[in-house]
Coordinates of C-alpha atoms in Angstrom, one line a residue:
M486 CA 0.0 0.0 0.0
N487 CA 1.0 3.6 -0.5
Y488 CA -0.4 7.1 -0.2
L489 CA -2.5 6.7 -3.3
D490 CA -4.6 4.1 -1.5
F491 CA -5.7 6.6 1.1
L492 CA -6.2 9.4 -1.5
L493 CA -8.5 7.2 -3.6
F494 CA -10.4 5.6 -0.7
P495 CA -12.7 8.6 0.0
V496 CA -13.5 8.9 -3.7
Y497 CA -14.6 5.3 -4.0
V498 CA -16.5 5.5 -0.7
A499 CA -18.4 8.5 -2.1
L500 CA -19.2 6.6 -5.3
F501 CA -20.5 3.6 -3.3
Y502 CA -22.4 5.9 -1.0
F503 CA -24.2 7.6 -3.8
L504 CA -24.9 4.3 -5.5
F505 CA -26.5 2.8 -2.3
S506 CA -28.2 6.1 -1.5
A507 CA -30.0 6.0 -4.8
R508 CA -31.1 2.5 -4.0
R509 CA -32.1 3.5 -0.5
K510 CA -34.5 6.2 -1.8
N511 CA -36.7 3.4 -3.1
Y512 CA -37.4 2.2 0.4
T513 CA -40.6 3.7 1.9
D514 CA -39.9 2.1 5.3
P515 CA -37.8 4.4 7.5
I516 CA -36.5 1.4 9.4
L517 CA -35.0 -0.1 6.3
R518 CA -33.4 3.2 5.4
H519 CA -31.9 3.5 8.9
Y520 CA -30.3 0.1 9.0
H521 CA -29.2 0.2 5.3
K522 CA -27.3 3.4 6.0
Q523 CA -25.8 2.1 9.3
G524 CA -24.8 -1.2 7.7
F525 CA -23.0 0.7 4.9
W526 CA -20.9 2.8 7.3
I527 CA -20.1 -0.2 9.5
K528 CA -18.7 -2.0 6.5
I529 CA -16.6 1.1 5.6
V530 CA -15.0 1.1 9.0
A531 CA -14.5 -2.7 8.8
V532 CA -12.6 -2.3 5.5
I533 CA -10.1 0.1 7.2
G534 CA -9.7 -2.3 10.1
F535 CA -9.3 -5.4 7.9
T536 CA -6.7 -3.6 5.7
F537 CA -4.7 -2.5 8.7
F538 CA -4.8 -6.0 10.2
N539 CA -3.7 -7.8 7.0
T540 CA -0.9 -5.4 6.2
M541 CA 0.5 -4.5 9.6
L542 CA -0.5 -7.3 12.1
S543 CA -1.0 -10.5 10.3
V544 CA -0.2 -10.7 6.6
G545 CA -2.0 -13.7 5.2
D546 CA -3.9 -15.0 2.1
S547 CA -5.7 -11.8 1.5
F548 CA -2.6 -9.9 0.7
M549 CA 0.1 -12.5 -0.1
L550 CA -2.1 -14.7 -2.3
F551 CA -5.3 -13.2 -3.7
F552 CA -4.2 -9.6 -4.0
T553 CA -0.6 -10.4 -5.2
E554 CA -1.7 -12.9 -7.9
G555 CA -4.9 -11.1 -8.9
T556 CA -3.1 -7.8 -9.6
N557 CA -0.3 -9.8 -11.3
I558 CA -2.8 -11.2 -13.8
C559 CA -4.2 -7.7 -14.3
H560 CA -0.7 -6.4 -15.1
M561 CA -0.1 -9.3 -17.5
I562 CA -3.3 -8.5 -19.4
M563 CA -2.5 -4.8 -19.6
K564 CA 0.8 -5.7 -21.2
D565 CA -0.4 -8.4 -23.5
A566 CA -4.1 -8.7 -24.3
S567 CA -3.8 -12.4 -25.1
Q568 CA -3.2 -13.0 -21.4
V569 CA -6.9 -12.4 -20.8
K570 CA -7.3 -16.2 -21.2
W571 CA -6.3 -16.6 -17.6
L572 CA -9.6 -15.0 -16.6
Y573 CA -11.7 -17.9 -18.1
L574 CA -9.4 -20.9 -18.4
P575 CA -9.7 -23.6 -15.7
S576 CA -7.3 -23.2 -12.7
A577 CA -5.5 -26.4 -13.6
E578 CA -4.3 -24.8 -16.9
F579 CA -2.8 -21.8 -15.2
D580 CA 1.0 -21.6 -15.9
Q581 CA 2.6 -21.7 -12.4
S582 CA 5.7 -20.1 -13.8
L583 CA 3.8 -16.9 -14.1
L584 CA 3.2 -16.6 -10.4
K585 CA 4.5 -13.3 -8.9
N586 CA 5.2 -15.0 -5.6
P587 CA 6.9 -18.4 -5.9
N588 CA 5.6 -19.3 -2.4
N589 CA 2.1 -19.5 -3.9
M590 CA 3.1 -22.4 -6.0
G591 CA 0.2 -24.9 -6.0
Y592 CA -2.3 -22.7 -4.3
L593 CA -4.0 -21.7 -7.6
K594 CA -4.5 -25.2 -8.8
G595 CA -7.7 -25.3 -6.8
E596 CA -10.7 -23.7 -8.6
N597 CA -11.9 -22.2 -5.2
N598 CA -8.7 -20.1 -4.7
Y599 CA -8.4 -19.3 -8.4
M600 CA -12.0 -17.9 -8.5
V601 CA -11.1 -15.3 -5.9
V602 CA -7.9 -14.4 -7.9
R603 CA -10.1 -14.0 -11.1
I604 CA -12.5 -11.7 -9.3
T605 CA -9.6 -9.7 -7.9
A606 CA -8.0 -9.4 -11.3
L607 CA -11.2 -8.1 -12.9
L608 CA -11.8 -5.6 -10.1
S609 CA -8.2 -4.4 -10.4
F610 CA -9.0 -2.8 -13.7
I611 CA -11.3 -0.3 -12.0
S612 CA -9.5 0.1 -8.7
F613 CA -6.0 1.1 -9.8
Q614 CA -4.7 -2.3 -8.4
K615 CA -4.9 -0.8 -4.9
Y616 CA -5.3 -3.1 -1.9
L617 CA -7.5 -0.8 0.2
I618 CA -9.8 -0.1 -2.8
L619 CA -10.1 -3.8 -3.7
N620 CA -11.0 -4.6 -0.1
L621 CA -13.7 -2.0 -0.4
F622 CA -15.1 -3.7 -3.5
F623 CA -15.1 -7.1 -1.8
S624 CA -16.8 -5.6 1.3
M625 CA -19.5 -3.9 -0.8
L626 CA -20.1 -7.2 -2.7
S627 CA -20.7 -8.9 0.6
F628 CA -22.9 -6.1 1.9
S629 CA -25.2 -6.2 -1.1
G630 CA -26.0 -9.8 -0.3
V631 CA -26.0 -9.5 3.5
W632 CA -28.5 -6.7 3.2
R633 CA -30.8 -9.0 1.1
L634 CA -30.5 -11.5 4.0
Y635 CA -31.6 -8.8 6.5
R636 CA -34.5 -7.8 4.3
F637 CA -35.7 -11.4 4.0
F638 CA -35.8 -11.8 7.8
Y639 CA -37.2 -8.4 8.3
E640 CA -40.2 -9.3 6.1
Q641 CA -40.8 -12.3 8.4
Y642 CA -40.3 -10.5 11.7
P643 CA -40.5 -6.7 11.4
H644 CA -40.9 -6.2 15.1
L645 CA -37.4 -7.8 15.6
H646 CA -35.5 -5.3 13.4
K647 CA -33.0 -4.5 16.2
Q648 CA -32.3 -8.1 17.0
L649 CA -31.9 -9.0 13.3
A650 CA -29.5 -6.1 12.8
I651 CA -27.4 -7.4 15.7
A652 CA -27.2 -10.8 14.2
I653 CA -26.6 -9.8 10.6
L654 CA -25.3 -6.2 10.3
Y655 CA -23.5 -5.7 13.6
L656 CA -21.9 -9.1 14.3
P657 CA -18.2 -8.2 14.7
T658 CA -16.5 -11.3 13.2
F659 CA -19.1 -11.7 10.5
V660 CA -18.6 -8.0 9.4
F661 CA -14.8 -8.1 9.8
W662 CA -14.0 -11.3 7.9
S663 CA -16.3 -10.3 5.0
S664 CA -14.6 -6.9 4.5
G665 CA -11.6 -7.7 2.3
I666 CA -10.1 -9.9 -0.4
L667 CA -11.0 -13.3 0.8
K668 CA -13.5 -16.1 0.0
D669 CA -15.7 -15.1 2.8
P670 CA -17.1 -11.8 1.4
I671 CA -18.1 -13.6 -1.8
C672 CA -19.7 -16.5 0.0
T673 CA -21.6 -14.3 2.5
G674 CA -22.8 -12.1 -0.3
A675 CA -23.9 -15.1 -2.4
L676 CA -25.6 -16.6 0.6
G677 CA -27.7 -13.5 1.1
W678 CA -28.6 -13.2 -2.6
I679 CA -29.5 -16.8 -3.0
T680 CA -31.7 -16.7 0.1
Y681 CA -33.6 -13.6 -1.1
A682 CA -33.9 -14.9 -4.7
L683 CA -35.2 -18.3 -3.6
Y684 CA -37.8 -16.7 -1.4
E685 CA -38.9 -14.2 -4.1
A686 CA -39.1 -16.8 -6.8
F687 CA -40.6 -19.9 -5.0
Y688 CA -42.7 -18.3 -2.3
K689 CA -43.8 -14.8 -3.5
K690 CA -43.7 -15.9 -7.1
K691 CA -42.2 -12.5 -8.2
D692 CA -39.7 -11.7 -11.0
I693 CA -39.1 -15.4 -11.7
I694 CA -36.6 -14.9 -14.5
K695 CA -34.5 -12.3 -12.7
N696 CA -34.4 -14.3 -9.5
V697 CA -33.6 -17.6 -11.3
V698 CA -30.6 -15.8 -12.8
I699 CA -29.5 -14.6 -9.4
I700 CA -29.9 -18.1 -8.0
F701 CA -27.8 -19.5 -10.7
I702 CA -25.0 -16.9 -10.3
A703 CA -24.9 -17.0 -6.5
G704 CA -25.2 -20.8 -6.5
Y705 CA -22.3 -21.1 -9.0
L706 CA -20.1 -19.0 -6.8
L707 CA -20.9 -21.0 -3.7
Y708 CA -20.4 -24.2 -5.6
V709 CA -17.0 -23.2 -6.9
I710 CA -15.6 -21.5 -3.8
K711 CA -17.2 -23.3 -0.8
V712 CA -19.6 -26.0 -2.0
Y713 CA -20.2 -27.3 1.5
I714 CA -22.1 -24.0 2.3
L715 CA -24.4 -24.6 -0.6
I716 CA -25.2 -28.2 0.1
S717 CA -25.7 -27.7 3.8
Y718 CA -27.9 -24.5 3.4
V719 CA -30.2 -24.8 0.4
P720 CA -31.9 -28.1 1.5
F721 CA -32.9 -26.6 4.9
F722 CA -34.0 -23.3 3.3
M723 CA -36.1 -25.2 0.8
L724 CA -37.6 -27.0 3.8
F725 CA -38.5 -23.6 5.2
L726 CA -40.2 -22.6 1.9
V727 CA -42.2 -25.8 1.9
L728 CA -43.3 -25.4 5.5
K729 CA -44.3 -21.8 4.8
N730 CA -46.5 -23.0 1.9
V731 CA -48.1 -25.6 4.2
N732 CA -49.6 -22.7 6.2
L733 CA -51.6 -21.7 3.1
I734 CA -53.5 -25.0 3.3
K735 CA -56.8 -24.2 5.1
S736 CA -57.8 -27.8 6.0
R737 CA -56.1 -28.8 9.2
V738 CA -56.4 -32.5 8.2
L739 CA -54.6 -31.9 4.9
R740 CA -52.1 -29.7 6.6
V741 CA -51.2 -32.4 9.2
T742 CA -51.1 -35.1 6.5
F743 CA -48.8 -33.0 4.4
V744 CA -46.5 -32.3 7.2
L745 CA -46.2 -36.0 8.2
G746 CA -45.3 -36.8 4.6
L747 CA -42.8 -33.9 4.7
I748 CA -41.1 -35.4 7.8
F749 CA -40.2 -38.5 5.9
L750 CA -39.1 -36.4 2.9
A751 CA -36.9 -34.3 5.2
M752 CA -35.3 -37.5 6.6
A753 CA -34.5 -38.6 3.1
M754 CA -33.2 -35.1 2.3
F755 CA -31.0 -35.0 5.3
G756 CA -29.4 -38.3 4.3
T757 CA -28.7 -36.8 0.9
V758 CA -27.1 -33.8 2.5
M759 CA -24.9 -36.0 4.6
Q760 CA -23.8 -38.0 1.5
Q761 CA -23.1 -34.7 -0.4
L762 CA -21.0 -33.4 2.5
A763 CA -19.1 -36.7 2.6
G764 CA -18.4 -36.3 -1.2
T765 CA -17.3 -32.8 -0.7
L766 CA -14.8 -33.7 2.0
G767 CA -13.9 -36.7 -0.1
A768 CA -12.5 -34.4 -2.7
Y769 CA -9.8 -33.5 -0.3
G770 CA -9.0 -37.1 0.8
G771 CA -10.8 -40.4 0.7
N772 CA -14.4 -41.1 0.1
D773 CA -15.4 -41.7 3.7
V774 CA -16.5 -38.5 5.6
T775 CA -15.5 -39.9 9.0
K776 CA -12.1 -41.0 7.8
N777 CA -11.6 -37.5 6.2
I778 CA -12.4 -35.8 9.5
S779 CA -9.7 -37.9 11.2
I780 CA -7.3 -36.9 8.5
Y781 CA -8.1 -33.2 8.9
Q782 CA -7.6 -33.4 12.7
K783 CA -4.2 -35.1 12.4
A784 CA -3.1 -32.6 9.7
Y785 CA -4.0 -29.6 12.0
A786 CA -2.3 -31.3 15.0
E787 CA 0.9 -31.6 13.0
Q788 CA 1.0 -27.9 12.0
E789 CA 3.8 -25.8 13.2
D790 CA 1.4 -23.2 14.6
V791 CA 0.6 -25.3 17.6
G792 CA -0.1 -22.3 19.7
S793 CA -3.5 -21.8 18.1
S794 CA -4.4 -25.5 17.7
F795 CA -6.9 -27.1 20.0
S796 CA -8.5 -30.4 20.9
L797 CA -12.2 -31.3 21.0
G798 CA -11.5 -33.4 24.1
V799 CA -13.1 -36.5 22.5
E800 CA -11.1 -39.3 21.1
Y801 CA -11.9 -39.9 17.4
D802 CA -11.2 -43.1 15.7
G803 CA -12.9 -42.6 12.3
S804 CA -16.1 -44.6 13.0
V805 CA -19.7 -43.3 12.6
S806 CA -20.3 -43.9 16.3
S807 CA -17.3 -41.8 17.1
L808 CA -18.6 -39.1 14.8
L809 CA -21.8 -39.0 16.9
K810 CA -19.8 -38.8 20.1
I811 CA -17.7 -35.9 18.7
A812 CA -20.8 -34.0 17.5
P813 CA -21.5 -32.1 20.7
A814 CA -17.9 -31.1 21.2
A815 CA -17.6 -30.1 17.5
I816 CA -20.7 -27.9 17.6
I817 CA -19.7 -26.3 20.9
A818 CA -16.2 -25.6 19.5
T819 CA -17.7 -23.8 16.4
L820 CA -20.4 -21.8 18.2
Y821 CA -18.6 -20.9 21.5
R822 CA -14.8 -21.3 21.1
P823 CA -12.2 -20.0 21.3
F824 CA -12.8 -19.3 25.0
I825 CA -11.1 -16.1 26.4
W826 CA -8.2 -18.0 28.0
E827 CA -7.6 -19.9 24.7
S828 CA -7.0 -16.7 22.7
K829 CA -3.3 -16.2 22.2
K830 CA -3.5 -14.0 19.1
I831 CA -5.2 -10.7 18.3
S832 CA -6.9 -12.5 15.3
T833 CA -8.8 -14.8 17.7
L834 CA -9.4 -12.3 20.6
L835 CA -12.3 -10.6 18.9
S836 CA -14.0 -13.9 18.2
S837 CA -13.4 -15.2 21.7
I838 CA -15.2 -12.2 23.2
E839 CA -18.0 -12.6 20.7
S840 CA -18.3 -16.3 21.4
M841 CA -18.5 -15.7 25.1
V842 CA -21.3 -13.2 24.7
I843 CA -23.2 -15.7 22.4
M844 CA -22.8 -18.5 24.9
F845 CA -24.1 -16.5 27.8
F846 CA -27.0 -15.2 25.6
T847 CA -27.9 -18.7 24.7
L848 CA -27.8 -19.9 28.3
S849 CA -29.9 -16.9 29.4
V850 CA -32.6 -17.6 26.8
F851 CA -32.6 -21.3 27.7
Y852 CA -32.9 -20.5 31.4
K853 CA -35.7 -17.9 31.0
A854 CA -37.7 -19.9 28.4
G855 CA -37.2 -23.3 30.0
P856 CA -36.5 -26.5 28.1
K857 CA -40.1 -26.8 26.7
N858 CA -40.4 -23.3 25.4
F859 CA -36.9 -23.5 24.0
I860 CA -37.6 -26.6 22.0
R861 CA -41.2 -25.9 20.9
P862 CA -40.4 -23.0 18.5
I863 CA -37.8 -25.1 16.7
L864 CA -40.6 -27.6 15.9
K865 CA -43.3 -25.1 15.2
D866 CA -41.7 -22.1 13.5
P867 CA -40.3 -22.9 10.0
A868 CA -37.7 -20.1 10.2
V869 CA -36.4 -21.2 13.6
M870 CA -36.2 -24.8 12.3
Y871 CA -34.3 -24.0 9.2
C872 CA -31.9 -21.6 10.9
I873 CA -31.0 -24.0 13.8
L874 CA -30.7 -27.1 11.6
F875 CA -28.3 -25.3 9.2
A876 CA -26.3 -23.8 12.0
L877 CA -25.9 -27.0 13.9
L878 CA -25.0 -29.1 10.8
F879 CA -22.6 -26.5 9.5
A880 CA -21.1 -26.2 13.0
L881 CA -20.7 -30.0 13.3
F882 CA -18.5 -30.3 10.1
V883 CA -16.6 -27.1 10.7
G884 CA -15.8 -28.0 14.3
A885 CA -14.9 -31.6 13.4
T886 CA -12.6 -30.7 10.5
T887 CA -10.9 -27.7 12.0
A888 CA -8.5 -27.9 15.0
N889 CA -6.9 -24.4 14.6
F890 CA -8.6 -21.3 16.1
G891 CA -7.2 -19.0 13.5
T892 CA -9.0 -21.1 10.8
L893 CA -12.1 -21.7 12.9
V894 CA -13.0 -18.1 13.5
R895 CA -13.2 -17.6 9.7
Y896 CA -14.8 -20.9 8.7
K897 CA -17.7 -20.6 11.1
I898 CA -19.0 -17.1 10.1
P899 CA -21.6 -18.3 7.5
C900 CA -23.6 -20.1 10.2
M901 CA -23.3 -17.6 13.1
P902 CA -26.0 -15.1 12.0
F903 CA -28.5 -17.9 11.5
Y904 CA -27.7 -19.4 14.9
I905 CA -28.1 -16.0 16.6
I906 CA -31.3 -15.3 14.7
A907 CA -32.7 -18.7 15.9
I908 CA -31.9 -17.8 19.5
F909 CA -33.6 -14.4 19.1
L910 CA -36.6 -16.0 17.6
I911 CA -36.8 -18.6 20.4
Q912 CA -36.6 -15.7 22.9
D913 CA -39.4 -13.8 21.1
W914 CA -41.6 -16.9 20.8
A915 CA -41.1 -17.9 24.5
S916 CA -41.9 -14.3 25.6
K917 CA -45.2 -14.3 23.6
N918 CA -46.1 -17.8 24.7
K919 CA -45.8 -16.8 28.4
K920 CA -48.3 -13.9 27.7
S921 CA -50.5 -16.0 25.5
P922 CA -50.2 -19.8 25.8
A923 CA -52.3 -20.4 22.6
V924 CA -49.5 -19.3 20.3
G925 CA -49.7 -21.2 17.0
G926 CA -47.0 -22.5 14.7
A927 CA -46.2 -24.3 11.5
L928 CA -49.0 -26.9 12.0

């Protein structure tokens, strides 16, 4: 970075501000206008923090890999137009001798890494190849989708606008790790877009063609960059859409019959998700998901950076029964760790504080609601059901395959807003149920 980054930054911020302001004028709801503006400025501040962190405190993939090689491809194209082929050819065909940093040898062979480099290269043409400006672009890409996610939940629960803002727009680690050149901003943005587009197309039946195009683009990005997000999220969101449509059936008998059939369908769907997740992990090792988890754990344990490694405290031998035993520890690790005393780096301190707050919040809601009122909304409210199922399944596989806090704090962010939303919804449901015991639900 140099002084030009800081000179250009206010200019690009102003451009994005006017772009989003024009969009914001279409909102008649003052609440949406308020949170859209707040969310934008929070992301701007996060870009500055992310840039400082990745250039001064902990130089990692964002700067050394994605930025370095993305701008390198941009420079090659500017010198020789025939080099534009590197923007559309498969990653396996990229000439490794063209790498700017020899230490990145092999990293671009994977299509997931190479896709981020492609996007960085494309954006470099309109950002003067400046790291701070590119971080801003990635942050705004994420915000565009995250805002769609907020709007989706706001439509369902407008009275919980503050709680939804906390879970989606204000969540520190979610905001921070989606504010720079990484896979996470692309994935969080795509997740928000695909959620809103699926809801608009298959529930509200609006703008079918436009939303199908959005679903295809967002789904493709998730498939290439982090396919496990796609295959663990979409089935449960589709379950939510089906349950929402069940409420449109006026006959209680037909509604109950439909739901009973849906339970069996959901069980079959869950099995398919598990097989797909096994296949995904199999791409990095063998074909057995349990064996691959064991391989991942051993690999992390052998890393030099043992200071940030951790143990689940459960012996894992690669069997399915052992996977079931490790599930509680893996889920707890994803949702609530690192604990304060386990944070030995600045990069994990923010996450540990956040995790502690989330853990105490969960325990508080459980204590005040009681076991019955904590479980009932999960079974009765389609949104709570889909949020908690996605969060727990995602947390299981992230926690089971990650034994390094530095990696964990980044890998877990896609599921955290959904988990927090689920807890807020349970809190709201329990509060209403105490006032009026006859609260209804999905059935």
